[in-house]
Amino acid sequence: MKNRYSLLIIVLFTLVSCKKDNQENFGKSTDTETTKKISGQELFEGKGNCVACHKPDQKIIGPSIAEIAKIYKENKGSIVAFLKEEAEPIVDPSQYDIMKTNFAITKTMSDEELQALEDYIYSYSK
Ligand code: HEC
């Protein structure tokens, strides 16, 4: 009788620990999904500090986000390529030298991050 109980306990314990494993893995996969979702706005206002020179509708040091979006849309340009310094400036080439200093930051960004920035800028096109 005693032995049967121990066997039962062992079986139960194994079941419980299997279940716990599954739950842990499940938790992990949702974690990676949330980190994968990169917010262009967060990059623009945070790490990239683009907001220091680019405001939504108003030109300050750099052209407004809306103007950049409009010109890139009209010219079917690639903001990602521009931020990698692989494409020429098309918005305000006379001020390009000021923008160029930011490539030090944008070149450390992944393609996903640059794409998120591009999507964020395009969200201002009308
Ligand atoms: C120090 C001020 C400054 C900061 C910070 C800055 N920019 Fe700019 N940006 C400019 C200026 C000035 C221009 C206009 C020159 C030009 O068009 O290249 C410009 C132009 C641009 C353009 C248009 C380029 C083109 O084709 O002419 C894009 C896209 C852009 N910036 C994106 C960004 C992003 C993304 C960030 C953040 C990672 C950023 N900028 C940070 C000053 C800045």
Short mmCIF file of N, CA and C and ligand atoms in Angstrom, two decimals:
data_model
loop_
_atom_site.label_atom_id
_atom_site.label_comp_id
_atom_site.label_asym_id
_atom_site.label_seq_id
_atom_site.Cartn_x
_atom_site.Cartn_y
_atom_site.Cartn_z
N MET A 1 0.83 -1.21 0.00
CA MET A 1 0.00 0.00 0.00
C MET A 1 0.86 1.26 0.00
N LYS A 2 1.83 1.27 0.90
CA LYS A 2 2.72 2.42 1.03
C LYS A 2 3.46 2.71 -0.29
N ASN A 3 3.92 1.61 -0.95
CA ASN A 3 4.66 1.75 -2.20
C ASN A 3 3.80 2.37 -3.30
N ARG A 4 2.54 1.95 -3.31
CA ARG A 4 1.65 2.49 -4.36
C ARG A 4 1.50 4.01 -4.21
N TYR A 5 1.40 4.43 -2.96
CA TYR A 5 1.27 5.86 -2.72
C TYR A 5 2.50 6.62 -3.22
N SER A 6 3.68 6.06 -2.94
CA SER A 6 4.89 6.76 -3.38
C SER A 6 4.92 6.86 -4.89
N LEU A 7 4.50 5.76 -5.56
CA LEU A 7 4.48 5.78 -7.02
C LEU A 7 3.54 6.87 -7.53
N LEU A 8 2.38 6.94 -6.88
CA LEU A 8 1.40 7.95 -7.26
C LEU A 8 1.98 9.36 -7.10
N ILE A 9 2.66 9.54 -5.99
CA ILE A 9 3.27 10.85 -5.73
C ILE A 9 4.30 11.19 -6.80
N ILE A 10 5.10 10.17 -7.14
CA ILE A 10 6.13 10.43 -8.17
C ILE A 10 5.46 10.81 -9.50
N VAL A 11 4.42 10.07 -9.85
CA VAL A 11 3.72 10.36 -11.11
C VAL A 11 3.15 11.77 -11.09
N LEU A 12 2.49 12.10 -9.98
CA LEU A 12 1.91 13.44 -9.86
C LEU A 12 2.98 14.51 -9.97
N PHE A 13 4.08 14.30 -9.28
CA PHE A 13 5.17 15.28 -9.27
C PHE A 13 5.68 15.51 -10.69
N THR A 14 5.83 14.39 -11.44
CA THR A 14 6.32 14.53 -12.81
C THR A 14 5.34 15.35 -13.65
N LEU A 15 4.07 15.07 -13.50
CA LEU A 15 3.07 15.81 -14.25
C LEU A 15 3.13 17.30 -13.94
N VAL A 16 3.22 17.57 -12.63
CA VAL A 16 3.24 18.98 -12.21
C VAL A 16 4.46 19.69 -12.77
N SER A 17 5.63 19.02 -12.73
CA SER A 17 6.82 19.74 -13.21
C SER A 17 6.79 19.91 -14.72
N CYS A 18 6.18 18.98 -15.44
CA CYS A 18 6.04 19.14 -16.88
C CYS A 18 5.20 20.37 -17.18
N LYS A 19 4.12 20.48 -16.44
CA LYS A 19 3.21 21.58 -16.67
C LYS A 19 3.92 22.92 -16.42
N LYS A 20 4.74 22.91 -15.34
CA LYS A 20 5.45 24.13 -14.98
C LYS A 20 6.41 24.54 -16.12
N ASP A 21 7.10 23.53 -16.70
CA ASP A 21 8.00 23.80 -17.82
C ASP A 21 7.27 24.49 -18.96
N ASN A 22 6.11 23.93 -19.29
CA ASN A 22 5.34 24.48 -20.39
C ASN A 22 4.97 25.93 -20.14
N GLN A 23 4.58 26.18 -18.90
CA GLN A 23 4.17 27.55 -18.59
C GLN A 23 5.36 28.50 -18.70
N GLU A 24 6.52 28.02 -18.25
CA GLU A 24 7.71 28.89 -18.34
C GLU A 24 8.03 29.21 -19.79
N ASN A 25 8.00 28.18 -20.65
CA ASN A 25 8.29 28.41 -22.06
C ASN A 25 7.28 29.34 -22.69
N PHE A 26 6.05 29.15 -22.28
CA PHE A 26 5.00 30.00 -22.83
C PHE A 26 5.28 31.47 -22.48
N GLY A 27 5.64 31.69 -21.23
CA GLY A 27 5.96 33.04 -20.77
C GLY A 27 7.10 33.63 -21.57
N LYS A 28 8.12 32.81 -21.82
CA LYS A 28 9.29 33.29 -22.56
C LYS A 28 8.92 33.72 -23.97
N SER A 29 8.10 32.92 -24.65
CA SER A 29 7.82 33.25 -26.04
C SER A 29 7.03 34.56 -26.14
N THR A 30 6.15 34.82 -25.17
CA THR A 30 5.43 36.09 -25.24
C THR A 30 6.39 37.25 -24.98
N ASP A 31 7.39 37.02 -24.12
CA ASP A 31 8.38 38.07 -23.85
C ASP A 31 9.09 38.50 -25.12
N THR A 32 9.57 37.51 -25.90
CA THR A 32 10.31 37.87 -27.11
C THR A 32 9.40 38.56 -28.10
N GLU A 33 8.13 38.18 -28.12
CA GLU A 33 7.22 38.85 -29.04
C GLU A 33 7.07 40.33 -28.71
N THR A 34 7.03 40.65 -27.43
CA THR A 34 6.87 42.05 -27.08
C THR A 34 8.14 42.84 -27.39
N THR A 35 9.33 42.24 -27.18
CA THR A 35 10.55 42.99 -27.47
C THR A 35 10.74 43.16 -28.98
N LYS A 36 10.17 42.24 -29.77
CA LYS A 36 10.31 42.34 -31.22
C LYS A 36 9.57 43.56 -31.78
N LYS A 37 8.48 43.89 -31.14
CA LYS A 37 7.69 45.02 -31.61
C LYS A 37 8.41 46.32 -31.28
N ILE A 38 9.05 46.93 -32.26
CA ILE A 38 9.81 48.14 -32.00
C ILE A 38 8.92 49.35 -32.30
N SER A 39 8.90 50.30 -31.39
CA SER A 39 8.09 51.48 -31.62
C SER A 39 8.93 52.57 -32.27
N GLY A 40 8.52 52.99 -33.48
CA GLY A 40 9.23 54.05 -34.18
C GLY A 40 9.18 55.36 -33.41
N GLN A 41 8.05 55.59 -32.76
CA GLN A 41 7.92 56.83 -32.00
C GLN A 41 8.91 56.85 -30.83
N GLU A 42 9.04 55.70 -30.15
CA GLU A 42 9.99 55.64 -29.03
C GLU A 42 11.41 55.89 -29.50
N LEU A 43 11.77 55.32 -30.65
CA LEU A 43 13.12 55.53 -31.19
C LEU A 43 13.30 56.99 -31.57
N PHE A 44 12.28 57.55 -32.19
CA PHE A 44 12.35 58.93 -32.68
C PHE A 44 12.52 59.92 -31.52
N GLU A 45 11.82 59.64 -30.41
CA GLU A 45 11.85 60.57 -29.28
C GLU A 45 12.89 60.17 -28.24
N GLY A 46 13.27 58.90 -28.25
CA GLY A 46 14.21 58.41 -27.23
C GLY A 46 15.61 58.28 -27.77
N LYS A 47 15.99 57.03 -28.00
CA LYS A 47 17.35 56.68 -28.45
C LYS A 47 17.86 57.54 -29.62
N GLY A 48 17.00 57.79 -30.62
CA GLY A 48 17.45 58.53 -31.80
C GLY A 48 17.55 60.03 -31.56
N ASN A 49 16.77 60.51 -30.59
CA ASN A 49 16.68 61.94 -30.29
C ASN A 49 16.39 62.79 -31.53
N CYS A 50 15.69 62.23 -32.48
CA CYS A 50 15.36 62.93 -33.72
C CYS A 50 14.46 64.13 -33.43
N VAL A 51 13.64 63.99 -32.38
CA VAL A 51 12.65 65.01 -32.05
C VAL A 51 13.32 66.36 -31.71
N ALA A 52 14.61 66.33 -31.38
CA ALA A 52 15.33 67.57 -31.09
C ALA A 52 15.34 68.50 -32.30
N CYS A 53 15.32 67.92 -33.50
CA CYS A 53 15.39 68.74 -34.71
C CYS A 53 14.17 68.57 -35.62
N HIS A 54 13.35 67.58 -35.36
CA HIS A 54 12.18 67.33 -36.23
C HIS A 54 10.90 67.33 -35.42
N LYS A 55 10.02 68.29 -35.69
CA LYS A 55 8.71 68.34 -35.05
C LYS A 55 7.66 67.91 -36.08
N PRO A 56 6.50 67.44 -35.60
CA PRO A 56 5.49 66.92 -36.54
C PRO A 56 5.15 67.86 -37.70
N ASP A 57 4.79 69.11 -37.41
CA ASP A 57 4.25 69.98 -38.47
C ASP A 57 5.00 71.28 -38.65
N GLN A 58 6.14 71.40 -38.00
CA GLN A 58 6.78 72.71 -37.99
C GLN A 58 8.27 72.54 -38.24
N LYS A 59 8.82 73.36 -39.10
CA LYS A 59 10.27 73.29 -39.34
C LYS A 59 10.99 73.96 -38.18
N ILE A 60 11.94 73.27 -37.57
CA ILE A 60 12.81 73.94 -36.58
C ILE A 60 14.22 73.86 -37.14
N ILE A 61 15.07 73.02 -36.59
CA ILE A 61 16.40 72.89 -37.18
C ILE A 61 16.32 72.05 -38.45
N GLY A 62 15.54 71.01 -38.36
CA GLY A 62 15.32 70.15 -39.54
C GLY A 62 13.91 70.32 -40.07
N PRO A 63 13.65 69.80 -41.26
CA PRO A 63 12.29 69.86 -41.82
C PRO A 63 11.30 69.09 -40.94
N SER A 64 10.01 69.46 -41.02
CA SER A 64 9.01 68.77 -40.20
C SER A 64 8.86 67.32 -40.66
N ILE A 65 8.35 66.49 -39.75
CA ILE A 65 8.14 65.08 -40.09
C ILE A 65 7.17 64.97 -41.25
N ALA A 66 6.12 65.83 -41.24
CA ALA A 66 5.12 65.79 -42.31
C ALA A 66 5.76 66.11 -43.66
N GLU A 67 6.68 67.08 -43.67
CA GLU A 67 7.32 67.45 -44.94
C GLU A 67 8.21 66.31 -45.45
N ILE A 68 8.97 65.71 -44.53
CA ILE A 68 9.83 64.58 -44.93
C ILE A 68 8.95 63.46 -45.52
N ALA A 69 7.84 63.16 -44.81
CA ALA A 69 6.95 62.08 -45.27
C ALA A 69 6.41 62.38 -46.67
N LYS A 70 5.99 63.65 -46.87
CA LYS A 70 5.40 64.05 -48.14
C LYS A 70 6.41 63.89 -49.27
N ILE A 71 7.61 64.43 -49.06
CA ILE A 71 8.62 64.40 -50.13
C ILE A 71 9.07 62.98 -50.43
N TYR A 72 9.23 62.16 -49.37
CA TYR A 72 9.64 60.77 -49.61
C TYR A 72 8.56 59.98 -50.33
N LYS A 73 7.31 60.28 -49.98
CA LYS A 73 6.20 59.57 -50.63
C LYS A 73 6.16 59.94 -52.11
N GLU A 74 6.28 61.25 -52.39
CA GLU A 74 6.22 61.71 -53.79
C GLU A 74 7.36 61.14 -54.62
N ASN A 75 8.53 61.02 -53.99
CA ASN A 75 9.70 60.56 -54.74
C ASN A 75 9.92 59.06 -54.60
N LYS A 76 9.05 58.39 -53.86
CA LYS A 76 9.21 56.96 -53.57
C LYS A 76 10.63 56.67 -53.07
N GLY A 77 11.09 57.52 -52.16
CA GLY A 77 12.44 57.35 -51.62
C GLY A 77 12.46 56.33 -50.49
N SER A 78 13.65 55.97 -50.07
CA SER A 78 13.79 55.04 -48.95
C SER A 78 14.47 55.75 -47.78
N ILE A 79 13.69 55.96 -46.72
CA ILE A 79 14.25 56.62 -45.53
C ILE A 79 15.28 55.70 -44.88
N VAL A 80 15.00 54.39 -44.94
CA VAL A 80 15.95 53.42 -44.36
C VAL A 80 17.32 53.57 -45.03
N ALA A 81 17.34 53.62 -46.37
CA ALA A 81 18.60 53.76 -47.10
C ALA A 81 19.28 55.08 -46.77
N PHE A 82 18.47 56.15 -46.65
CA PHE A 82 19.05 57.46 -46.30
C PHE A 82 19.73 57.38 -44.94
N LEU A 83 19.07 56.74 -43.95
CA LEU A 83 19.61 56.69 -42.59
C LEU A 83 20.83 55.77 -42.48
N LYS A 84 21.02 54.95 -43.51
CA LYS A 84 22.24 54.12 -43.56
C LYS A 84 23.33 54.82 -44.36
N GLU A 85 23.06 56.03 -44.80
CA GLU A 85 23.95 56.81 -45.66
C GLU A 85 24.19 56.11 -46.99
N GLU A 86 23.14 55.44 -47.49
CA GLU A 86 23.26 54.75 -48.77
C GLU A 86 22.48 55.48 -49.86
N ALA A 87 21.77 56.56 -49.47
CA ALA A 87 21.00 57.32 -50.46
C ALA A 87 21.22 58.81 -50.22
N GLU A 88 21.15 59.57 -51.28
CA GLU A 88 21.37 61.02 -51.22
C GLU A 88 20.19 61.73 -50.54
N PRO A 89 20.43 62.90 -49.90
CA PRO A 89 19.32 63.66 -49.33
C PRO A 89 18.43 64.23 -50.43
N ILE A 90 17.12 64.23 -50.21
CA ILE A 90 16.20 64.77 -51.22
C ILE A 90 15.30 65.86 -50.64
N VAL A 91 15.33 66.06 -49.31
CA VAL A 91 14.42 67.04 -48.71
C VAL A 91 15.06 68.43 -48.69
N ASP A 92 16.24 68.55 -48.07
CA ASP A 92 16.90 69.85 -47.97
C ASP A 92 18.42 69.64 -48.02
N PRO A 93 18.92 69.29 -49.22
CA PRO A 93 20.35 68.95 -49.34
C PRO A 93 21.29 70.04 -48.82
N SER A 94 20.84 71.32 -48.81
CA SER A 94 21.74 72.39 -48.35
C SER A 94 22.04 72.26 -46.86
N GLN A 95 21.17 71.58 -46.11
CA GLN A 95 21.37 71.40 -44.67
C GLN A 95 21.86 69.99 -44.32
N TYR A 96 22.24 69.25 -45.33
CA TYR A 96 22.58 67.84 -45.15
C TYR A 96 23.67 67.61 -44.09
N ASP A 97 24.65 68.53 -44.02
CA ASP A 97 25.76 68.35 -43.07
C ASP A 97 25.27 68.22 -41.62
N ILE A 98 24.19 68.96 -41.29
CA ILE A 98 23.66 68.90 -39.92
C ILE A 98 23.04 67.53 -39.66
N MET A 99 22.31 67.04 -40.66
CA MET A 99 21.65 65.74 -40.52
C MET A 99 22.67 64.62 -40.49
N LYS A 100 23.74 64.79 -41.22
CA LYS A 100 24.78 63.75 -41.33
C LYS A 100 25.33 63.29 -39.98
N THR A 101 25.39 64.23 -39.02
CA THR A 101 25.98 63.88 -37.71
C THR A 101 25.18 62.76 -37.03
N ASN A 102 23.90 62.61 -37.42
CA ASN A 102 23.05 61.59 -36.79
C ASN A 102 23.30 60.19 -37.31
N PHE A 103 24.03 60.06 -38.40
CA PHE A 103 24.28 58.72 -38.91
C PHE A 103 25.10 57.90 -37.93
N ALA A 104 25.84 58.59 -37.05
CA ALA A 104 26.57 57.87 -36.01
C ALA A 104 25.61 57.04 -35.16
N ILE A 105 24.41 57.59 -34.94
CA ILE A 105 23.40 56.85 -34.15
C ILE A 105 22.65 55.86 -35.03
N THR A 106 22.18 56.34 -36.21
CA THR A 106 21.31 55.48 -37.01
C THR A 106 22.07 54.27 -37.56
N LYS A 107 23.37 54.41 -37.73
CA LYS A 107 24.14 53.26 -38.24
C LYS A 107 24.29 52.15 -37.19
N THR A 108 24.04 52.47 -35.91
CA THR A 108 24.08 51.42 -34.89
C THR A 108 22.72 50.73 -34.78
N MET A 109 21.71 51.23 -35.51
CA MET A 109 20.37 50.65 -35.40
C MET A 109 20.20 49.48 -36.37
N SER A 110 19.37 48.52 -35.95
CA SER A 110 19.09 47.37 -36.81
C SER A 110 18.14 47.78 -37.93
N ASP A 111 18.04 46.95 -38.96
CA ASP A 111 17.11 47.22 -40.05
C ASP A 111 15.68 47.36 -39.54
N GLU A 112 15.34 46.55 -38.53
CA GLU A 112 13.98 46.62 -37.98
C GLU A 112 13.74 47.98 -37.33
N GLU A 113 14.76 48.48 -36.62
CA GLU A 113 14.61 49.78 -35.97
C GLU A 113 14.49 50.90 -37.00
N LEU A 114 15.32 50.83 -38.06
CA LEU A 114 15.26 51.86 -39.11
C LEU A 114 13.92 51.81 -39.83
N GLN A 115 13.42 50.60 -40.04
CA GLN A 115 12.11 50.45 -40.68
C GLN A 115 11.02 51.05 -39.79
N ALA A 116 11.15 50.86 -38.47
CA ALA A 116 10.16 51.42 -37.53
C ALA A 116 10.19 52.95 -37.59
N LEU A 117 11.39 53.53 -37.72
CA LEU A 117 11.51 54.99 -37.85
C LEU A 117 10.84 55.46 -39.15
N GLU A 118 11.10 54.72 -40.23
CA GLU A 118 10.50 55.08 -41.51
C GLU A 118 8.97 55.02 -41.42
N ASP A 119 8.46 53.94 -40.81
CA ASP A 119 7.00 53.81 -40.66
C ASP A 119 6.44 54.96 -39.83
N TYR A 120 7.18 55.33 -38.79
CA TYR A 120 6.72 56.43 -37.94
C TYR A 120 6.65 57.73 -38.75
N ILE A 121 7.67 58.02 -39.53
CA ILE A 121 7.68 59.25 -40.35
C ILE A 121 6.51 59.20 -41.36
N TYR A 122 6.31 58.04 -42.00
CA TYR A 122 5.21 57.92 -42.97
C TYR A 122 3.84 58.06 -42.33
N SER A 123 3.76 57.81 -41.01
CA SER A 123 2.45 57.93 -40.37
C SER A 123 1.98 59.39 -40.37
N TYR A 124 2.89 60.33 -40.72
CA TYR A 124 2.51 61.75 -40.79
C TYR A 124 2.15 62.19 -42.20
N SER A 125 2.19 61.28 -43.16
CA SER A 125 1.85 61.71 -44.52
C SER A 125 0.34 61.70 -44.68
N LYS A 126 -0.15 62.71 -45.40
CA LYS A 126 -1.61 62.85 -45.51
C LYS A 126 -2.11 62.29 -46.83
C1 HEC B 1 20.85 68.13 -35.07
C2 HEC B 1 19.54 68.18 -35.68
C3 HEC B 1 18.97 66.89 -36.26
C4 HEC B 1 18.72 65.70 -35.61
C5 HEC B 1 19.01 65.35 -34.16
C6 HEC B 1 18.11 64.83 -36.59
N1 HEC B 1 17.98 65.46 -37.79
FE1 HEC B 1 17.14 64.69 -39.47
N2 HEC B 1 17.57 66.41 -40.47
C7 HEC B 1 18.15 67.55 -39.92
C8 HEC B 1 18.31 68.54 -40.96
C9 HEC B 1 18.93 69.94 -40.76
C10 HEC B 1 17.79 67.99 -42.14
C11 HEC B 1 17.74 68.64 -43.53
C12 HEC B 1 18.90 68.15 -44.34
C13 HEC B 1 18.55 66.99 -45.24
O1 HEC B 1 17.47 67.00 -45.87
O2 HEC B 1 19.37 66.07 -45.35
C14 HEC B 1 17.33 66.64 -41.79
C15 HEC B 1 16.75 65.76 -42.69
C16 HEC B 1 16.23 64.51 -42.36
C17 HEC B 1 15.60 63.63 -43.31
C18 HEC B 1 15.37 63.91 -44.78
C19 HEC B 1 16.59 63.53 -45.54
C20 HEC B 1 16.60 63.91 -46.97
O3 HEC B 1 16.36 63.05 -47.84
O4 HEC B 1 16.88 65.10 -47.28
C21 HEC B 1 15.25 62.50 -42.61
C22 HEC B 1 14.56 61.25 -43.17
C23 HEC B 1 15.67 62.69 -41.25
N3 HEC B 1 16.27 63.92 -41.13
C24 HEC B 1 15.49 61.76 -40.26
C25 HEC B 1 16.02 61.91 -38.99
C26 HEC B 1 15.98 60.87 -37.99
C27 HEC B 1 15.30 59.51 -38.16
C28 HEC B 1 16.62 61.34 -36.89
C29 HEC B 1 16.90 60.62 -35.58
C30 HEC B 1 17.70 59.42 -35.69
C31 HEC B 1 17.07 62.70 -37.20
N4 HEC B 1 16.69 62.99 -38.48
C32 HEC B 1 17.73 63.52 -36.33
C33 HEC B 1 18.55 67.71 -38.62
C34 HEC B 1 18.50 66.72 -37.64
#
